[in-house]
Amino acid sequence: MAGQLDAVLKSVAKQVVSQLGNALDSLIIYTRKGISSYDTDSGEYITIDTTYEIKVPIEFVQSSEESGFQENIARLYITPDLIGDSQPLLQDEITLTFSGSTRGAKITDIRTLKGAQEYLFRIDVIF
């Protein structure tokens, strides 16, 4: 029974995120940061990132002013299938549109909702 309920929750989460993301037309770019390695020939660190352009629901939680600069906090809801069935990491990057301009956002908190498998990530970002 628990396995069936887990499958239902995962399916519902996927449908809700997809439908809200499409309805709100909120496209983000999720960049999964790769593992860095050192290239001895060039003397440089090389990182291979994976980028996903996805539509997800975004909840703008708070806007405030810090030292004359506007600081915004948003909450995004992402299902694992949208980011290659991987767990989000704080080092990953998100690019979103806010007030008509493209902004890079820093992940500050990741909440994983799961049963026997992950079915939804709630990601807080600051930009």
Coordinates of C-alpha atoms in Angstrom, one line a residue:
M1 CA 0.0 0.0 0.0
A2 CA 2.8 2.5 0.9
G3 CA 4.4 1.9 -2.5
Q4 CA 1.2 2.6 -4.3
L5 CA 0.6 5.8 -2.3
D6 CA 4.2 6.9 -3.0
A7 CA 3.6 6.4 -6.7
V8 CA 0.4 8.4 -6.6
L9 CA 2.1 11.3 -4.7
K10 CA 4.9 11.4 -7.3
S11 CA 2.5 11.4 -10.2
V12 CA 0.3 14.2 -8.7
A13 CA 3.3 16.3 -7.8
K14 CA 4.6 16.0 -11.4
Q15 CA 1.2 17.0 -12.9
V16 CA 0.7 20.0 -10.6
V17 CA 4.2 21.3 -11.2
S18 CA 3.8 20.8 -15.0
Q19 CA 0.4 22.4 -15.2
L20 CA 1.2 25.4 -13.0
G21 CA 4.5 26.0 -14.7
N22 CA 2.9 26.0 -18.1
A23 CA -0.1 28.1 -17.0
L24 CA 2.1 30.7 -15.4
D25 CA 4.6 30.5 -18.2
S26 CA 7.5 30.7 -15.7
L27 CA 10.6 29.5 -17.6
I28 CA 13.8 29.0 -15.6
I29 CA 17.2 27.8 -16.5
Y30 CA 18.5 25.2 -14.0
T31 CA 22.2 24.6 -14.2
R32 CA 23.5 21.5 -12.6
K33 CA 27.1 22.1 -11.6
G34 CA 29.4 19.3 -12.6
I35 CA 32.4 17.9 -10.9
S36 CA 35.6 20.0 -11.5
S37 CA 38.8 18.4 -12.7
Y38 CA 42.2 19.7 -13.2
D39 CA 43.6 19.7 -16.8
T40 CA 47.4 19.3 -16.4
D41 CA 48.0 20.3 -20.0
S42 CA 46.2 23.7 -19.8
G43 CA 46.7 24.2 -16.1
E44 CA 43.0 25.0 -15.6
Y45 CA 40.1 23.6 -13.7
I46 CA 37.4 22.3 -16.0
T47 CA 33.7 21.9 -15.0
I48 CA 31.1 20.3 -17.3
D49 CA 27.6 21.7 -16.3
T50 CA 24.2 20.4 -17.4
T51 CA 21.5 22.9 -18.2
Y52 CA 17.8 22.4 -18.1
E53 CA 15.2 24.9 -19.5
I54 CA 12.1 24.1 -17.6
K55 CA 8.7 25.7 -16.6
V56 CA 8.0 25.5 -12.9
P57 CA 5.8 27.4 -10.4
I58 CA 7.6 30.3 -8.8
E59 CA 6.3 31.9 -5.6
F60 CA 7.9 35.3 -4.9
V61 CA 8.2 35.3 -1.1
Q62 CA 9.8 38.6 -0.2
S63 CA 11.4 41.7 -1.5
S64 CA 13.4 44.0 0.7
E65 CA 16.1 46.6 0.5
E66 CA 19.6 46.0 1.9
S67 CA 22.2 48.8 1.8
G68 CA 20.4 50.5 -1.1
F69 CA 20.0 47.2 -3.1
Q70 CA 16.9 45.3 -3.6
E71 CA 17.0 41.7 -2.4
N72 CA 14.4 39.2 -3.5
I73 CA 13.5 35.7 -2.2
A74 CA 11.6 33.2 -4.3
R75 CA 10.4 29.6 -3.8
L76 CA 10.4 27.2 -6.7
Y77 CA 8.8 23.8 -7.0
I78 CA 10.6 21.2 -9.1
T79 CA 10.1 17.5 -9.7
P80 CA 13.1 15.2 -10.1
D81 CA 12.3 14.3 -13.7
L82 CA 12.8 18.0 -14.8
I83 CA 16.5 18.0 -13.7
G84 CA 17.7 14.6 -14.8
D85 CA 16.3 12.7 -11.8
S86 CA 19.0 14.2 -9.6
Q87 CA 19.0 15.8 -6.1
P88 CA 19.4 19.6 -6.3
L89 CA 22.6 21.0 -4.7
L90 CA 23.3 24.4 -3.1
Q91 CA 26.1 24.9 -5.7
D92 CA 23.6 24.5 -8.6
E93 CA 22.5 27.8 -10.3
I94 CA 19.1 29.1 -11.3
T95 CA 18.3 31.9 -13.8
L96 CA 14.8 33.4 -13.8
T97 CA 13.0 36.4 -15.0
F98 CA 11.8 39.0 -12.4
S99 CA 10.2 42.4 -13.3
G100 CA 11.1 41.9 -17.0
S101 CA 14.8 41.2 -16.5
T102 CA 16.9 38.0 -16.3
R103 CA 18.4 37.4 -12.9
G104 CA 20.9 34.8 -11.6
A105 CA 19.7 33.3 -8.3
K106 CA 21.6 31.6 -5.5
I107 CA 20.0 28.5 -3.9
T108 CA 19.7 29.0 -0.2
D109 CA 17.5 26.1 0.9
I110 CA 16.3 22.8 -0.5
R111 CA 13.5 20.8 1.0
T112 CA 13.0 17.3 -0.4
L113 CA 9.5 15.8 -0.2
K114 CA 9.6 12.1 -0.4
G115 CA 8.3 8.7 0.6
A116 CA 10.3 5.7 -0.7
Q117 CA 11.3 8.0 -3.6
E118 CA 11.7 11.8 -4.1
Y119 CA 8.7 13.4 -5.7
L120 CA 9.1 17.1 -5.1
F121 CA 11.8 19.7 -4.3
R122 CA 11.0 23.0 -2.8
I123 CA 13.9 25.3 -3.5
D124 CA 14.4 28.8 -2.0
V125 CA 16.6 31.2 -3.9
I126 CA 17.8 34.7 -3.3
F127 CA 18.6 37.2 -6.1

